[in-house]
Amino acid sequence: MVLSLFGKKRIGIDLGTANTNVYVEGKGIVTGEPSVIAMEKDSGDIVAVGKDAQNMIGRTPGSIVATRPMKDGVIADFDTTAAMMEYFINKVGSRFGQKPSVVICVPGGGTEVEKRAVIDAAMMAGAREAFLIEEPFAAAIGADLPVNEPTGSMVVDIGGGTTDVATISLGGVVSSNMNRSAGDAMDEAIISHIRNKFNLLIGERSAESVKKELGSASLEAAKELESTEIRGRDLVTGLPKTITMDAVEVSEAIQEVVADIIGIVKETLEQTPPEISADVIDRGIVLTGGGALLDSLTEAISDAVDVPVFVANDPLNCVALGTGIALSQIEVLQKRK
């Protein structure tokens, strides 16, 4: 299986809940777009994928539906996911002249059924064969951690649908945990807070914009940030409405999600052998994924676990980069297999 995987045409796919990045061996990351697809309801024909489809969310007529087929890191709609993967594979694979072998990242805590669904979707999308690598391991490789050395490293990958935490040594995962408290959960918390306090309904894209602009893991740090205007639909009158919301309120809305992320980090450390824990204290904890960019998150985690925490150099692309590196490192994939 491993030897046949490494034919001439190989691509790696970071199939995320929020974004999909595609890595082509020898080329690097060649495309990265939102994991969104817009399709005709009746015919099932694809109208748009990626950025164009994301712009349609909440703005489509009744005949078109724009959705995110991945939910909480797993496939929510098999056929739609396969169609989206086919789009990305064809976009970068048309130059190959043959079906490519594909390496796909999956959440570390995924079940065998969920992993099988990803492989089946890739095969249905046109892959010659598909191989899986766990996201925290790929993130650690992409963050340039010494995954194959006899020293412990810890990575926290905070994506759209899941937070994956793992300690890694000698090419394998020593301890790991995964939960659904991640970027999407923060967006949902903001939507819920605004609906309950202001009787205002906003969409996912608006909530994400508010999170990026004003979100903070620290209420104290949030006091230094400014306020912003938020537009939506008044649930009482049904009319458009604009409110002003400050950063402290946004941070209050996401505190439970932040606490869950800190909780899973603590849980993983508690499961880690003492020698690995000592290495983590020396090397620190590395944050990857879009959630790593949340203001003051490194300080919040560090204060809670008393371990240095820092963000990887390219947190948004660590998983995709790690997948690409793994394509050319057969011994790593063999150990993971």
mmCIF file of C-alpha atoms in Angstrom:
data_model
loop_
_atom_site.group_PDB
_atom_site.id
_atom_site.type_symbol
_atom_site.label_atom_id
_atom_site.label_comp_id
_atom_site.label_asym_id
_atom_site.label_seq_id
_atom_site.Cartn_x
_atom_site.Cartn_y
_atom_site.Cartn_z
ATOM 1 C CA MET A 1 0.000 0.000 0.000
ATOM 2 C CA VAL A 2 2.724 2.463 0.982
ATOM 3 C CA LEU A 3 4.959 1.658 -1.975
ATOM 4 C CA SER A 4 2.117 1.880 -4.499
ATOM 5 C CA LEU A 5 1.069 5.207 -3.029
ATOM 6 C CA PHE A 6 4.315 6.815 -4.027
ATOM 7 C CA GLY A 7 3.912 6.774 -7.757
ATOM 8 C CA LYS A 8 4.675 9.713 -10.004
ATOM 9 C CA LYS A 9 1.568 11.768 -9.329
ATOM 10 C CA ARG A 10 0.992 12.688 -5.682
ATOM 11 C CA ILE A 11 -0.978 15.439 -4.032
ATOM 12 C CA GLY A 12 -1.816 16.216 -0.435
ATOM 13 C CA ILE A 13 -5.144 17.638 0.674
ATOM 14 C CA ASP A 14 -5.844 19.426 3.944
ATOM 15 C CA LEU A 15 -9.594 18.838 3.902
ATOM 16 C CA GLY A 16 -10.672 21.260 6.601
ATOM 17 C CA THR A 17 -14.082 22.258 7.863
ATOM 18 C CA ALA A 18 -13.436 25.893 6.958
ATOM 19 C CA ASN A 19 -10.777 25.738 4.232
ATOM 20 C CA THR A 20 -9.227 23.205 1.875
ATOM 21 C CA ASN A 21 -5.559 23.512 0.900
ATOM 22 C CA VAL A 22 -3.987 21.398 -1.820
ATOM 23 C CA TYR A 23 -0.272 20.592 -1.989
ATOM 24 C CA VAL A 24 1.337 19.226 -5.146
ATOM 25 C CA GLU A 25 4.680 17.516 -4.762
ATOM 26 C CA GLY A 26 7.409 19.664 -6.248
ATOM 27 C CA LYS A 27 5.093 22.691 -6.459
ATOM 28 C CA GLY A 28 4.055 23.386 -2.856
ATOM 29 C CA ILE A 29 0.601 24.671 -1.891
ATOM 30 C CA VAL A 30 -1.037 25.469 -5.216
ATOM 31 C CA THR A 31 -4.543 26.335 -4.074
ATOM 32 C CA GLY A 32 -6.385 27.145 -0.899
ATOM 33 C CA GLU A 33 -10.070 28.002 -0.800
ATOM 34 C CA PRO A 34 -13.031 27.837 1.595
ATOM 35 C CA SER A 35 -14.610 24.385 1.933
ATOM 36 C CA VAL A 36 -17.881 25.556 0.411
ATOM 37 C CA ILE A 37 -19.814 24.332 -2.602
ATOM 38 C CA ALA A 38 -22.899 25.777 -4.308
ATOM 39 C CA MET A 39 -25.136 23.402 -6.257
ATOM 40 C CA GLU A 40 -28.425 23.419 -8.155
ATOM 41 C CA LYS A 41 -31.048 21.783 -5.938
ATOM 42 C CA ASP A 42 -32.848 19.881 -8.685
ATOM 43 C CA SER A 43 -30.054 18.849 -11.033
ATOM 44 C CA GLY A 44 -27.185 18.651 -8.550
ATOM 45 C CA ASP A 45 -24.980 20.588 -10.969
ATOM 46 C CA ILE A 46 -22.111 22.487 -9.376
ATOM 47 C CA VAL A 47 -22.553 26.255 -9.597
ATOM 48 C CA ALA A 48 -19.441 27.332 -7.699
ATOM 49 C CA VAL A 49 -16.770 26.005 -5.332
ATOM 50 C CA GLY A 50 -14.488 27.742 -2.863
ATOM 51 C CA LYS A 51 -14.389 31.528 -2.652
ATOM 52 C CA ASP A 52 -17.150 32.056 -5.202
ATOM 53 C CA ALA A 53 -19.422 29.636 -3.343
ATOM 54 C CA GLN A 54 -18.625 31.233 0.016
ATOM 55 C CA ASN A 55 -19.776 34.593 -1.298
ATOM 56 C CA MET A 56 -23.132 32.983 -2.073
ATOM 57 C CA ILE A 57 -23.846 31.739 1.464
ATOM 58 C CA GLY A 58 -27.059 33.348 2.666
ATOM 59 C CA ARG A 59 -27.554 35.074 -0.679
ATOM 60 C CA THR A 60 -28.759 32.288 -2.992
ATOM 61 C CA PRO A 61 -32.185 31.953 -4.632
ATOM 62 C CA GLY A 62 -34.344 28.968 -3.779
ATOM 63 C CA SER A 63 -32.974 26.925 -6.685
ATOM 64 C CA ILE A 64 -29.364 27.036 -5.426
ATOM 65 C CA VAL A 65 -27.939 25.858 -2.098
ATOM 66 C CA ALA A 66 -24.487 26.904 -0.829
ATOM 67 C CA THR A 67 -23.206 24.670 1.953
ATOM 68 C CA ARG A 68 -20.124 23.547 3.820
ATOM 69 C CA PRO A 69 -20.127 19.757 3.359
ATOM 70 C CA MET A 70 -17.646 19.257 6.210
ATOM 71 C CA LYS A 71 -18.967 19.651 9.750
ATOM 72 C CA ASP A 72 -16.842 19.422 12.898
ATOM 73 C CA GLY A 73 -13.989 17.947 10.904
ATOM 74 C CA VAL A 74 -16.011 15.081 9.409
ATOM 75 C CA ILE A 75 -18.101 14.565 6.296
ATOM 76 C CA ALA A 76 -21.650 15.805 6.815
ATOM 77 C CA ASP A 77 -22.763 15.288 3.201
ATOM 78 C CA PHE A 78 -20.891 12.514 1.381
ATOM 79 C CA ASP A 79 -21.908 13.259 -2.213
ATOM 80 C CA THR A 80 -21.311 16.988 -1.844
ATOM 81 C CA THR A 81 -17.904 16.416 -0.240
ATOM 82 C CA ALA A 82 -16.938 14.068 -3.064
ATOM 83 C CA ALA A 83 -17.999 16.684 -5.608
ATOM 84 C CA MET A 84 -15.953 19.340 -3.842
ATOM 85 C CA MET A 85 -12.888 17.081 -3.668
ATOM 86 C CA GLU A 86 -13.289 16.233 -7.357
ATOM 87 C CA TYR A 87 -13.196 19.951 -8.123
ATOM 88 C CA PHE A 88 -9.929 20.431 -6.220
ATOM 89 C CA ILE A 89 -8.322 17.251 -7.578
ATOM 90 C CA ASN A 90 -9.231 18.189 -11.157
ATOM 91 C CA LYS A 91 -8.066 21.757 -10.609
ATOM 92 C CA VAL A 92 -4.522 20.665 -9.769
ATOM 93 C CA GLY A 93 -4.494 17.189 -11.306
ATOM 94 C CA SER A 94 -5.486 17.949 -14.874
ATOM 95 C CA ARG A 95 -1.816 18.431 -15.725
ATOM 96 C CA PHE A 96 -0.983 14.896 -14.594
ATOM 97 C CA GLY A 97 -2.692 12.999 -17.383
ATOM 98 C CA GLN A 98 -3.550 10.234 -14.940
ATOM 99 C CA LYS A 99 -5.304 9.766 -11.639
ATOM 100 C CA PRO A 100 -3.138 10.993 -8.750
ATOM 101 C CA SER A 101 -2.461 9.305 -5.443
ATOM 102 C CA VAL A 102 -3.829 11.465 -2.651
ATOM 103 C CA VAL A 103 -2.835 11.946 0.971
ATOM 104 C CA ILE A 104 -5.622 13.510 3.038
ATOM 105 C CA CYS A 105 -5.506 14.959 6.548
ATOM 106 C CA VAL A 106 -8.181 13.867 9.021
ATOM 107 C CA PRO A 107 -8.827 14.839 12.664
ATOM 108 C CA GLY A 108 -6.833 12.797 15.144
ATOM 109 C CA GLY A 109 -9.902 11.584 17.020
ATOM 110 C CA GLY A 110 -11.896 10.493 14.000
ATOM 111 C CA THR A 111 -13.580 7.090 14.015
ATOM 112 C CA GLU A 112 -12.777 4.327 11.526
ATOM 113 C CA VAL A 113 -16.130 4.929 9.840
ATOM 114 C CA GLU A 114 -15.341 8.635 9.414
ATOM 115 C CA LYS A 115 -11.884 7.851 8.051
ATOM 116 C CA ARG A 116 -13.313 5.289 5.630
ATOM 117 C CA ALA A 117 -15.792 7.907 4.399
ATOM 118 C CA VAL A 118 -12.921 10.277 3.555
ATOM 119 C CA ILE A 119 -11.111 7.569 1.587
ATOM 120 C CA ASP A 120 -14.300 6.611 -0.256
ATOM 121 C CA ALA A 121 -15.005 10.262 -1.087
ATOM 122 C CA ALA A 122 -11.481 10.688 -2.464
ATOM 123 C CA MET A 123 -11.796 7.583 -4.625
ATOM 124 C CA MET A 124 -15.183 8.739 -5.870
ATOM 125 C CA ALA A 125 -13.606 12.123 -6.657
ATOM 126 C CA GLY A 126 -11.054 10.527 -8.974
ATOM 127 C CA ALA A 127 -8.058 9.563 -6.848
ATOM 128 C CA ARG A 128 -6.107 6.474 -7.882
ATOM 129 C CA GLU A 129 -5.621 5.625 -4.216
ATOM 130 C CA ALA A 130 -5.994 7.527 -0.963
ATOM 131 C CA PHE A 131 -3.942 7.558 2.221
ATOM 132 C CA LEU A 132 -4.735 9.302 5.502
ATOM 133 C CA ILE A 133 -2.535 11.242 7.908
ATOM 134 C CA GLU A 134 -3.772 12.669 11.199
ATOM 135 C CA GLU A 135 -3.978 16.448 11.356
ATOM 136 C CA PRO A 136 -1.946 17.038 14.547
ATOM 137 C CA PHE A 137 0.902 14.916 13.176
ATOM 138 C CA ALA A 138 0.837 16.755 9.845
ATOM 139 C CA ALA A 139 0.664 20.070 11.718
ATOM 140 C CA ALA A 140 3.727 19.117 13.761
ATOM 141 C CA ILE A 141 5.659 18.300 10.591
ATOM 142 C CA GLY A 142 4.545 21.558 8.984
ATOM 143 C CA ALA A 143 5.568 23.501 12.095
ATOM 144 C CA ASP A 144 9.067 22.025 11.733
ATOM 145 C CA LEU A 145 8.937 20.102 15.002
ATOM 146 C CA PRO A 146 11.410 17.190 15.406
ATOM 147 C CA VAL A 147 8.741 14.501 15.057
ATOM 148 C CA ASN A 148 11.197 11.677 14.335
ATOM 149 C CA GLU A 149 13.637 12.431 17.147
ATOM 150 C CA PRO A 150 13.569 10.895 20.653
ATOM 151 C CA THR A 151 12.251 14.094 22.154
ATOM 152 C CA GLY A 152 8.714 15.142 22.966
ATOM 153 C CA SER A 153 6.815 17.863 21.116
ATOM 154 C CA MET A 154 3.286 19.112 21.663
ATOM 155 C CA VAL A 155 1.044 20.656 19.024
ATOM 156 C CA VAL A 156 -2.422 22.192 19.344
ATOM 157 C CA ASP A 157 -4.164 22.461 15.969
ATOM 158 C CA ILE A 158 -7.220 24.736 16.232
ATOM 159 C CA GLY A 159 -9.175 24.545 13.006
ATOM 160 C CA GLY A 160 -12.706 25.448 12.029
ATOM 161 C CA GLY A 161 -14.459 22.307 13.217
ATOM 162 C CA THR A 162 -12.061 20.659 15.670
ATOM 163 C CA THR A 163 -9.218 21.266 18.068
ATOM 164 C CA ASP A 164 -6.622 18.481 17.911
ATOM 165 C CA VAL A 165 -3.985 18.208 20.624
ATOM 166 C CA ALA A 166 -1.132 15.697 20.499
ATOM 167 C CA THR A 167 2.256 14.975 21.979
ATOM 168 C CA ILE A 168 4.637 13.401 19.486
ATOM 169 C CA SER A 169 7.937 11.539 19.740
ATOM 170 C CA LEU A 170 9.909 9.133 17.528
ATOM 171 C CA GLY A 171 7.527 9.450 14.606
ATOM 172 C CA GLY A 172 4.394 8.584 16.559
ATOM 173 C CA VAL A 173 1.644 10.103 18.659
ATOM 174 C CA VAL A 174 2.223 9.554 22.380
ATOM 175 C CA SER A 175 -1.031 11.071 23.637
ATOM 176 C CA SER A 176 -3.820 12.892 21.858
ATOM 177 C CA ASN A 177 -7.323 14.282 22.239
ATOM 178 C CA MET A 178 -9.833 16.014 19.987
ATOM 179 C CA ASN A 179 -12.978 18.033 20.622
ATOM 180 C CA ARG A 180 -15.388 20.183 18.632
ATOM 181 C CA SER A 181 -14.560 23.445 20.406
ATOM 182 C CA ALA A 182 -12.828 25.411 17.675
ATOM 183 C CA GLY A 183 -13.364 28.306 15.270
ATOM 184 C CA ASP A 184 -16.908 27.398 14.238
ATOM 185 C CA ALA A 185 -17.953 26.993 17.879
ATOM 186 C CA MET A 186 -16.699 30.528 18.555
ATOM 187 C CA ASP A 187 -18.743 31.850 15.632
ATOM 188 C CA GLU A 188 -21.842 30.061 16.915
ATOM 189 C CA ALA A 189 -21.271 31.460 20.406
ATOM 190 C CA ILE A 190 -21.086 34.992 19.000
ATOM 191 C CA ILE A 191 -24.272 34.482 16.974
ATOM 192 C CA SER A 192 -26.078 33.144 20.053
ATOM 193 C CA HIS A 193 -24.862 35.990 22.284
ATOM 194 C CA ILE A 194 -25.977 38.682 19.830
ATOM 195 C CA ARG A 195 -29.339 36.979 19.306
ATOM 196 C CA ASN A 196 -30.015 36.636 23.040
ATOM 197 C CA LYS A 197 -28.818 40.077 24.122
ATOM 198 C CA PHE A 198 -29.732 42.283 21.173
ATOM 199 C CA ASN A 199 -32.533 40.306 19.455
ATOM 200 C CA LEU A 200 -30.397 40.522 16.328
ATOM 201 C CA LEU A 201 -29.804 37.660 13.923
ATOM 202 C CA ILE A 202 -26.494 37.649 12.049
ATOM 203 C CA GLY A 203 -24.932 35.117 9.676
ATOM 204 C CA GLU A 204 -21.844 32.923 9.977
ATOM 205 C CA ARG A 205 -19.675 35.222 7.862
ATOM 206 C CA SER A 206 -20.568 38.256 9.975
ATOM 207 C CA ALA A 207 -19.804 36.334 13.170
ATOM 208 C CA GLU A 208 -16.434 35.243 11.801
ATOM 209 C CA SER A 209 -15.576 38.834 10.867
ATOM 210 C CA VAL A 210 -16.462 40.014 14.376
ATOM 211 C CA LYS A 211 -14.333 37.236 15.884
ATOM 212 C CA LYS A 212 -11.302 38.150 13.768
ATOM 213 C CA GLU A 213 -11.673 41.853 14.485
ATOM 214 C CA LEU A 214 -12.555 41.853 18.187
ATOM 215 C CA GLY A 215 -12.191 38.319 19.549
ATOM 216 C CA SER A 216 -9.764 37.793 22.421
ATOM 217 C CA ALA A 217 -9.072 34.940 24.815
ATOM 218 C CA SER A 218 -8.476 37.495 27.570
ATOM 219 C CA LEU A 219 -11.145 39.833 28.899
ATOM 220 C CA GLU A 220 -8.433 42.199 30.136
ATOM 221 C CA ALA A 221 -6.771 42.339 26.736
ATOM 222 C CA ALA A 222 -10.175 42.883 25.104
ATOM 223 C CA LYS A 223 -10.546 46.166 27.000
ATOM 224 C CA GLU A 224 -7.748 47.562 24.826
ATOM 225 C CA LEU A 225 -9.614 46.762 21.603
ATOM 226 C CA GLU A 226 -12.198 48.969 19.935
ATOM 227 C CA SER A 227 -15.879 48.371 19.198
ATOM 228 C CA THR A 228 -17.496 47.673 15.836
ATOM 229 C CA GLU A 229 -20.841 47.977 14.100
ATOM 230 C CA ILE A 230 -22.758 44.777 13.403
ATOM 231 C CA ARG A 231 -25.611 44.545 10.911
ATOM 232 C CA GLY A 232 -28.340 41.937 10.868
ATOM 233 C CA ARG A 233 -32.084 41.337 11.092
ATOM 234 C CA ASP A 234 -34.082 42.483 14.099
ATOM 235 C CA LEU A 235 -35.943 39.444 15.462
ATOM 236 C CA VAL A 236 -38.735 41.647 16.854
ATOM 237 C CA THR A 237 -39.512 43.864 13.885
ATOM 238 C CA GLY A 238 -38.028 41.711 11.138
ATOM 239 C CA LEU A 239 -36.268 44.781 9.742
ATOM 240 C CA PRO A 240 -32.551 45.412 9.137
ATOM 241 C CA LYS A 241 -30.779 46.763 12.208
ATOM 242 C CA THR A 242 -27.310 47.960 13.179
ATOM 243 C CA ILE A 243 -25.829 47.704 16.669
ATOM 244 C CA THR A 244 -22.494 48.602 18.226
ATOM 245 C CA MET A 245 -20.651 45.866 20.112
ATOM 246 C CA ASP A 246 -17.395 46.146 22.031
ATOM 247 C CA ALA A 247 -14.566 43.618 22.234
ATOM 248 C CA VAL A 248 -15.279 42.697 25.863
ATOM 249 C CA GLU A 249 -18.714 41.376 24.917
ATOM 250 C CA VAL A 250 -17.273 39.399 22.028
ATOM 251 C CA SER A 251 -14.657 37.890 24.326
ATOM 252 C CA GLU A 252 -17.286 37.073 26.942
ATOM 253 C CA ALA A 253 -19.249 35.221 24.263
ATOM 254 C CA ILE A 254 -16.322 32.926 23.360
ATOM 255 C CA GLN A 255 -14.939 32.309 26.868
ATOM 256 C CA GLU A 256 -16.597 28.901 27.170
ATOM 257 C CA VAL A 257 -15.004 27.740 23.922
ATOM 258 C CA VAL A 258 -11.602 29.060 25.045
ATOM 259 C CA ALA A 259 -12.034 27.208 28.341
ATOM 260 C CA ASP A 260 -12.775 23.991 26.427
ATOM 261 C CA ILE A 261 -9.584 24.401 24.385
ATOM 262 C CA ILE A 262 -7.546 24.943 27.546
ATOM 263 C CA GLY A 263 -9.284 21.947 29.094
ATOM 264 C CA ILE A 264 -8.285 19.588 26.287
ATOM 265 C CA VAL A 265 -4.684 20.820 26.494
ATOM 266 C CA LYS A 266 -4.650 20.037 30.213
ATOM 267 C CA GLU A 267 -6.238 16.639 29.626
ATOM 268 C CA THR A 268 -3.594 15.717 27.059
ATOM 269 C CA LEU A 269 -0.758 16.834 29.336
ATOM 270 C CA GLU A 270 -2.203 14.696 32.141
ATOM 271 C CA GLN A 271 -2.044 11.661 29.828
ATOM 272 C CA THR A 272 1.543 12.356 28.781
ATOM 273 C CA PRO A 273 4.485 10.384 30.247
ATOM 274 C CA PRO A 274 6.701 12.462 32.559
ATOM 275 C CA GLU A 275 9.747 12.394 30.259
ATOM 276 C CA ILE A 276 7.690 13.767 27.384
ATOM 277 C CA SER A 277 6.164 16.346 29.720
ATOM 278 C CA ALA A 278 9.665 17.509 30.647
ATOM 279 C CA ASP A 279 10.485 17.945 26.958
ATOM 280 C CA VAL A 280 7.275 19.936 26.428
ATOM 281 C CA ILE A 281 8.215 22.265 29.290
ATOM 282 C CA ASP A 282 11.598 22.863 27.631
ATOM 283 C CA ARG A 283 10.327 23.220 24.053
ATOM 284 C CA GLY A 284 6.917 24.730 24.702
ATOM 285 C CA ILE A 285 3.532 24.085 23.074
ATOM 286 C CA VAL A 286 3.052 25.028 19.422
ATOM 287 C CA LEU A 287 -0.298 26.376 18.177
ATOM 288 C CA THR A 288 -1.360 25.863 14.563
ATOM 289 C CA GLY A 289 -4.559 26.432 12.575
ATOM 290 C CA GLY A 290 -6.631 29.572 12.138
ATOM 291 C CA GLY A 291 -7.700 29.544 15.791
ATOM 292 C CA ALA A 292 -4.084 30.046 16.815
ATOM 293 C CA LEU A 293 -4.415 33.650 15.633
ATOM 294 C CA LEU A 294 -7.008 34.508 18.303
ATOM 295 C CA ASP A 295 -5.746 37.447 20.339
ATOM 296 C CA SER A 296 -4.092 36.518 23.687
ATOM 297 C CA LEU A 297 -4.725 32.779 23.278
ATOM 298 C CA THR A 298 -1.067 31.899 23.785
ATOM 299 C CA GLU A 299 -1.028 33.787 27.079
ATOM 300 C CA ALA A 300 -4.299 32.209 28.239
ATOM 301 C CA ILE A 301 -3.061 28.664 27.619
ATOM 302 C CA SER A 302 0.383 29.357 29.055
ATOM 303 C CA ASP A 303 -1.062 30.825 32.251
ATOM 304 C CA ALA A 304 -3.364 27.821 32.663
ATOM 305 C CA VAL A 305 -0.774 25.057 32.191
ATOM 306 C CA ASP A 306 2.431 26.892 33.197
ATOM 307 C CA VAL A 307 4.172 25.940 29.948
ATOM 308 C CA PRO A 308 5.518 28.296 27.253
ATOM 309 C CA VAL A 309 3.152 28.582 24.280
ATOM 310 C CA PHE A 310 3.866 30.081 20.872
ATOM 311 C CA VAL A 311 2.285 30.228 17.417
ATOM 312 C CA ALA A 312 3.891 28.418 14.477
ATOM 313 C CA ASN A 313 5.440 30.528 11.724
ATOM 314 C CA ASP A 314 2.668 29.767 9.222
ATOM 315 C CA PRO A 315 -0.232 28.477 11.329
ATOM 316 C CA LEU A 316 -2.848 28.531 8.565
ATOM 317 C CA ASN A 317 -0.789 26.309 6.256
ATOM 318 C CA CYS A 318 1.018 24.018 8.717
ATOM 319 C CA VAL A 319 -1.213 21.013 8.064
ATOM 320 C CA ALA A 320 -0.970 21.340 4.281
ATOM 321 C CA LEU A 321 2.788 21.884 4.443
ATOM 322 C CA GLY A 322 3.167 18.881 6.725
ATOM 323 C CA THR A 323 1.182 16.775 4.285
ATOM 324 C CA GLY A 324 3.457 17.854 1.466
ATOM 325 C CA ILE A 325 6.596 17.026 3.411
ATOM 326 C CA ALA A 326 5.138 13.635 4.354
ATOM 327 C CA LEU A 327 4.594 12.885 0.652
ATOM 328 C CA SER A 328 8.342 12.704 0.162
ATOM 329 C CA GLN A 329 9.191 11.060 3.491
ATOM 330 C CA ILE A 330 8.150 7.468 3.093
ATOM 331 C CA GLU A 331 9.584 6.443 6.449
ATOM 332 C CA VAL A 332 7.255 8.857 8.284
ATOM 333 C CA LEU A 333 4.142 7.498 6.608
ATOM 334 C CA GLN A 334 5.327 3.931 7.161
ATOM 335 C CA LYS A 335 5.618 4.599 10.883
ATOM 336 C CA ARG A 336 2.223 6.232 10.963
ATOM 337 C CA LYS A 337 0.717 3.309 9.042
#
